[in-house]
Coordinates of C-alpha atoms in Angstrom, one line a residue:
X221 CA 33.3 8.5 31.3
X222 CA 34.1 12.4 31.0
X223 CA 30.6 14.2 32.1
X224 CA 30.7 16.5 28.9
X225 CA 31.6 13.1 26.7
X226 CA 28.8 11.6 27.9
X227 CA 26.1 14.1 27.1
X228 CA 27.4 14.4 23.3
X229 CA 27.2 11.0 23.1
X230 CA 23.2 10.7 24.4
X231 CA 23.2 14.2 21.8
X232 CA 24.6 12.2 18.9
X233 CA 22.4 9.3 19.4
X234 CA 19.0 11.1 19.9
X235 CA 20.0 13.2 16.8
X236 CA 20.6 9.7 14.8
X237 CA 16.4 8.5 15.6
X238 CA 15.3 12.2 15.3
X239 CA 16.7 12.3 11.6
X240 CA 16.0 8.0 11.0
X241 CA 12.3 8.6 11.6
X242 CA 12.1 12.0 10.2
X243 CA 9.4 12.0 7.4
X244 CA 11.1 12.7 3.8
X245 CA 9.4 14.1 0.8
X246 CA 9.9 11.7 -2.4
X247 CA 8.2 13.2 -5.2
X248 CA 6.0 16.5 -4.8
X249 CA 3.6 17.5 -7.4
X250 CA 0.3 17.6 -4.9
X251 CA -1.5 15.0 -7.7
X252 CA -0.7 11.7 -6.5
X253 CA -3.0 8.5 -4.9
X254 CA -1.9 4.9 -4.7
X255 CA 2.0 4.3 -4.8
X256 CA 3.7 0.7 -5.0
X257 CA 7.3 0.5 -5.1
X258 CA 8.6 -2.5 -7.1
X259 CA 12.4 -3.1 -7.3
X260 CA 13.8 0.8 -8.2
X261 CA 11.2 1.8 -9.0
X262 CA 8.0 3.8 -7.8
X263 CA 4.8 3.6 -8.9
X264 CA 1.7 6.1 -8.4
X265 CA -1.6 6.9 -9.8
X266 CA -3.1 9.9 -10.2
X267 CA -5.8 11.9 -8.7
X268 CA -9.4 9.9 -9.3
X269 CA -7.3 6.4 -10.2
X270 CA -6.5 8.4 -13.3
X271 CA -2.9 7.8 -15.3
X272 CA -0.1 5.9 -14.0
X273 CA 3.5 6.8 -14.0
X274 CA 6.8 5.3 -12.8
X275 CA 9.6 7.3 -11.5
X276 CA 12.8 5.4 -11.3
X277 CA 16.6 5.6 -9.2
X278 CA 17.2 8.9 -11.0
X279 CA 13.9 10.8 -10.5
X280 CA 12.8 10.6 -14.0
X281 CA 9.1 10.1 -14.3
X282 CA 7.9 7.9 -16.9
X283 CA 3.9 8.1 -18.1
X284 CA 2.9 4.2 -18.3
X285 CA -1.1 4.4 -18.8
X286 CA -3.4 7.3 -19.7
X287 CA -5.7 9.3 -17.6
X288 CA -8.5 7.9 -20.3
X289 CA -8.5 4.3 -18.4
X290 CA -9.8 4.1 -15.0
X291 CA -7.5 2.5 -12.5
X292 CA -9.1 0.0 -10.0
X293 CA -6.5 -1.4 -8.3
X294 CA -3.2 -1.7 -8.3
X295 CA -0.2 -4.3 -6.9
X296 CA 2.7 -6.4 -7.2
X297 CA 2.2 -9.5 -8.4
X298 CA 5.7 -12.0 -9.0
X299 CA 8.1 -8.7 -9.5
X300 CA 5.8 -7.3 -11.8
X301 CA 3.2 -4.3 -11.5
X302 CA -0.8 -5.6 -11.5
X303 CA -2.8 -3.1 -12.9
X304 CA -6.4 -3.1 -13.1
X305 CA -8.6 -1.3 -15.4
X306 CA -12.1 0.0 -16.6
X307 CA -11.0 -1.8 -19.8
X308 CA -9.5 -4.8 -18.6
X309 CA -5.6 -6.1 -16.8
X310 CA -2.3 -5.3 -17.8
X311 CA 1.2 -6.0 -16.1
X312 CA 3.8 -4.2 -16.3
X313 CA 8.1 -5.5 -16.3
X314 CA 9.5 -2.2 -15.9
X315 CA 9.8 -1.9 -19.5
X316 CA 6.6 -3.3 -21.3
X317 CA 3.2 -3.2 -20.7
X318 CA 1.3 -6.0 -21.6
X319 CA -2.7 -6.6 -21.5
X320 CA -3.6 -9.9 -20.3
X321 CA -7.1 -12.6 -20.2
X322 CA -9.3 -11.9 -17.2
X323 CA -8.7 -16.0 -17.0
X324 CA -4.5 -15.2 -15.7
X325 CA -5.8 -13.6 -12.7
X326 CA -5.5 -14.8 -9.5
X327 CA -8.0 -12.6 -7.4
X328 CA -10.6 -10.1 -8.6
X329 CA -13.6 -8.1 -7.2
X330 CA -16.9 -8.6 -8.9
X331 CA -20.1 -6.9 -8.0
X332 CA -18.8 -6.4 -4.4
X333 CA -17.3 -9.6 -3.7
X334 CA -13.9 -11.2 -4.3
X335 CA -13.0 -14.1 -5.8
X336 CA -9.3 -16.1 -5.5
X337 CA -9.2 -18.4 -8.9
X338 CA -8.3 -21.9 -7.6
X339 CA -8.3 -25.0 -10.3
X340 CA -9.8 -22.9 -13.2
X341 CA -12.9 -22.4 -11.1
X342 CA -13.4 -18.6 -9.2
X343 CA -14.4 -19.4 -5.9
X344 CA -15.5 -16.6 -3.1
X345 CA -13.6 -16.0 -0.7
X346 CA -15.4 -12.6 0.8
X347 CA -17.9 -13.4 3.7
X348 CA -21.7 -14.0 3.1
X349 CA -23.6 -10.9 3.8
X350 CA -24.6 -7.0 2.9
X351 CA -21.3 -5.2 3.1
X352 CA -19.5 -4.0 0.4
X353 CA -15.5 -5.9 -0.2
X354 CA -12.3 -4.1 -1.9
X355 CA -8.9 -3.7 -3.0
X356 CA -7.8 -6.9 -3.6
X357 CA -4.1 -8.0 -2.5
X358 CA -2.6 -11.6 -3.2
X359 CA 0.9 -12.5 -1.8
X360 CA 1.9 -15.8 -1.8
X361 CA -1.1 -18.2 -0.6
X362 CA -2.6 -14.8 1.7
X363 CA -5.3 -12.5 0.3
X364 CA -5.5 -8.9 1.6
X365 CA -8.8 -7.1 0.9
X366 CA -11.1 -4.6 2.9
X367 CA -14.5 -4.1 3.9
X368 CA -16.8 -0.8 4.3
X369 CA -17.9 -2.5 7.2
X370 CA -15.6 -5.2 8.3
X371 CA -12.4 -3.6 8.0
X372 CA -9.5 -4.9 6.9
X373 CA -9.2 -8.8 6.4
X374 CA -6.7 -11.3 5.5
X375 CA -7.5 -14.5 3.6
X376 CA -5.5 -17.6 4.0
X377 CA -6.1 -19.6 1.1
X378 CA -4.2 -23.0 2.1
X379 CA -6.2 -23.0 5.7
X380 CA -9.2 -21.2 4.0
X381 CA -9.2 -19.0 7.2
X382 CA -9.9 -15.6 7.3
X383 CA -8.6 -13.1 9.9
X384 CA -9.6 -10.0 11.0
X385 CA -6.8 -7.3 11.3
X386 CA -8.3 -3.9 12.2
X387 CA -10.7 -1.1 10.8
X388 CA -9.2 0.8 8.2
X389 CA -8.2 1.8 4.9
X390 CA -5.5 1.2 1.8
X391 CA -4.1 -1.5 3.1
X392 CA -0.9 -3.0 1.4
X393 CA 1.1 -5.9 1.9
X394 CA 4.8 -5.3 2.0
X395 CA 7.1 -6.3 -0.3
X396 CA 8.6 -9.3 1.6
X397 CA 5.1 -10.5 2.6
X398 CA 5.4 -10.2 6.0
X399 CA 3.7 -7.2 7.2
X400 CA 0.5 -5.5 6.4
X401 CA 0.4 -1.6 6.5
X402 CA -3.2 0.9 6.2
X403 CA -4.4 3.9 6.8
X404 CA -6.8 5.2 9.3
X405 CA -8.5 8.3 7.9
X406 CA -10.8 10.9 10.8
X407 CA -13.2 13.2 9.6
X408 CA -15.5 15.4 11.2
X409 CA -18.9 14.6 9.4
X410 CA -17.8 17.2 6.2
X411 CA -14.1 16.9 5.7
X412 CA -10.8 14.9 6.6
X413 CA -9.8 16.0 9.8
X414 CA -6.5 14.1 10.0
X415 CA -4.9 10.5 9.8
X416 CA -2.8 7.5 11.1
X417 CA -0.8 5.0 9.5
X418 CA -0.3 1.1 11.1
X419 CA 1.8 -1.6 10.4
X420 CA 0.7 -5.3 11.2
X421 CA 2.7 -8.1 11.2
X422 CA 1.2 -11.1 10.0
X423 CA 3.0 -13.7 11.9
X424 CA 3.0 -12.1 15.5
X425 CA -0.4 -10.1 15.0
X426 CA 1.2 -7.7 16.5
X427 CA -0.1 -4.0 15.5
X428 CA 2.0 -0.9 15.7
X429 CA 0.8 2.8 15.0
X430 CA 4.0 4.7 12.7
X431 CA 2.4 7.8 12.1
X432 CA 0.2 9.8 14.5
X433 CA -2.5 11.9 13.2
X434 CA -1.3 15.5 12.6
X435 CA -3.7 18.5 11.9
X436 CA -4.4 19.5 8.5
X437 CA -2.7 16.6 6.8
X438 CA -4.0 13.1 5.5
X439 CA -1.4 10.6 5.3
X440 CA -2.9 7.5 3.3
X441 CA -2.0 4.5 1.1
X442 CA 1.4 3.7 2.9
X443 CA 3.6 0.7 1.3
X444 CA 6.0 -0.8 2.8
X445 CA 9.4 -1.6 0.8
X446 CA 12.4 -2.8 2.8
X447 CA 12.0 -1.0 6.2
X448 CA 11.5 1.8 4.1
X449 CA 7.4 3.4 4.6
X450 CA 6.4 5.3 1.6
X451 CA 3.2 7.2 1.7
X452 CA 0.9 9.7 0.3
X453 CA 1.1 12.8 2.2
X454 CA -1.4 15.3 1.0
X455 CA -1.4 14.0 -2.2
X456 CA 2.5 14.1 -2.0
X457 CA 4.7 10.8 -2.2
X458 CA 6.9 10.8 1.2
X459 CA 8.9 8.1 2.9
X460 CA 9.7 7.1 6.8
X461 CA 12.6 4.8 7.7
X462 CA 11.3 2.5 10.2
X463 CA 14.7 2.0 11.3
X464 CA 14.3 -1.9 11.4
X465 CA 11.0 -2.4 13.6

């Protein structure tokens, strides 16, 4: 091979991961907290779990809740958006919203615990002592919740084992199931001092750092949508192909 050919080649294909793993921005307006992508569309709450908007294919954004109901959690659940309240649950198609009976939910977190609801009967799933449980996730038979003090677990309800996956924060399944991704958020005793986002895959256990801390910025609440990482970048929405990892 011609010596100059060569070089442009090595050039053309450290160009191609430079620019596949360059972070993107999505949607900037310096307000935004949890995001789920469902289908083609994006979801995100506000600042303080407050209002929730969708912003579809062609950018538009779409106001689907106030920012007079508190928003407690919020995930996909059967192609539809789960949306948890101060006032109760609603799911969302894409096009309707719809409130539904505490009794059509599958998980929920009660006074610090959660609960999966198996045979009409809530049963806890959290372990038995002082720490405080969070942000529950249901995908298939696996439940995805945190800990202040545990970290991040994963609840298998056929097996009725739970596994431990790492310290950390947001965590998310993705949209195929498969994979797991968080946050790990550093401060300095007063304020953020920077972050890192994992991904986890639940078969291998395998656990893979995507973004490295970087001063002055707090990447957090990372989902995972077809290979494609969206995050919240300083309260930003940004995306990271993960070029089929």
């Amino acid at each position: 091979m011609n010596f100059k050919l060569k070089y442009v080649l090595i050039f053309l294909f450290a160009s191609t991961i430079i620019f596949a793993n360059t972070q993107k921005p999505v949607y900037k307006t310096g307000k935004i907290l949890k995001i789920v992508k469902i289908n083609k569309n994006l979801f995100f709450t506000g600042l303080k779990n407050r209002g929730l908007f969708k912003i579809n294919e062609n950018n538009t954004k779409t106001r689907i809740l106030s920012d007079k109901k508190i928003i407690i959690n919020i995930y996909e659940n059967k192609g539809k958006l789960n949306i948890e309240t101060s006032d109760g649950n609603y799911l969302y198609d894409g096009f309707k919203l719809n409130k539904v009976k505490n009794d059509s939910l599958k998980i929920k977190q009660t006074e610090k615990k959660i609960y999966i609801r198996k045979n009409n009967v809530w049963l806890k799933i959290s372990p038995d002592n002082n720490d405080i449980y969070y942000a529950p996730r249901i995908k298939d038979n696996l439940v995805l919740f945190s800990g202040v003090k545990a970290g991040i677990l994963i609840y298998n309800i056929n097996s009725k084992t739970t596994t431990f996956i790492s310290k950390g924060v947001d965590a998310s399944f993705s949209d195929d199931g498969k994979k797991v991704t968080f946050a790990k958020v550093y401060d300095n005793g007063e304020t953020y001092t920077g972050s890192e986002i994992f991904k986890y895959d639940i078969k291998s256990k395998k656990l893979t750092k995507v973004i490295s801390k970087e001063n002055n910025t707090i990447n957090r609440y990372p989902y995972l949508y077809k290979n494609i990482l969206y995050f919240n970048k300083n309260f930003n929405i940004y995306q990271l192909n993960l070029n089929g990892e």
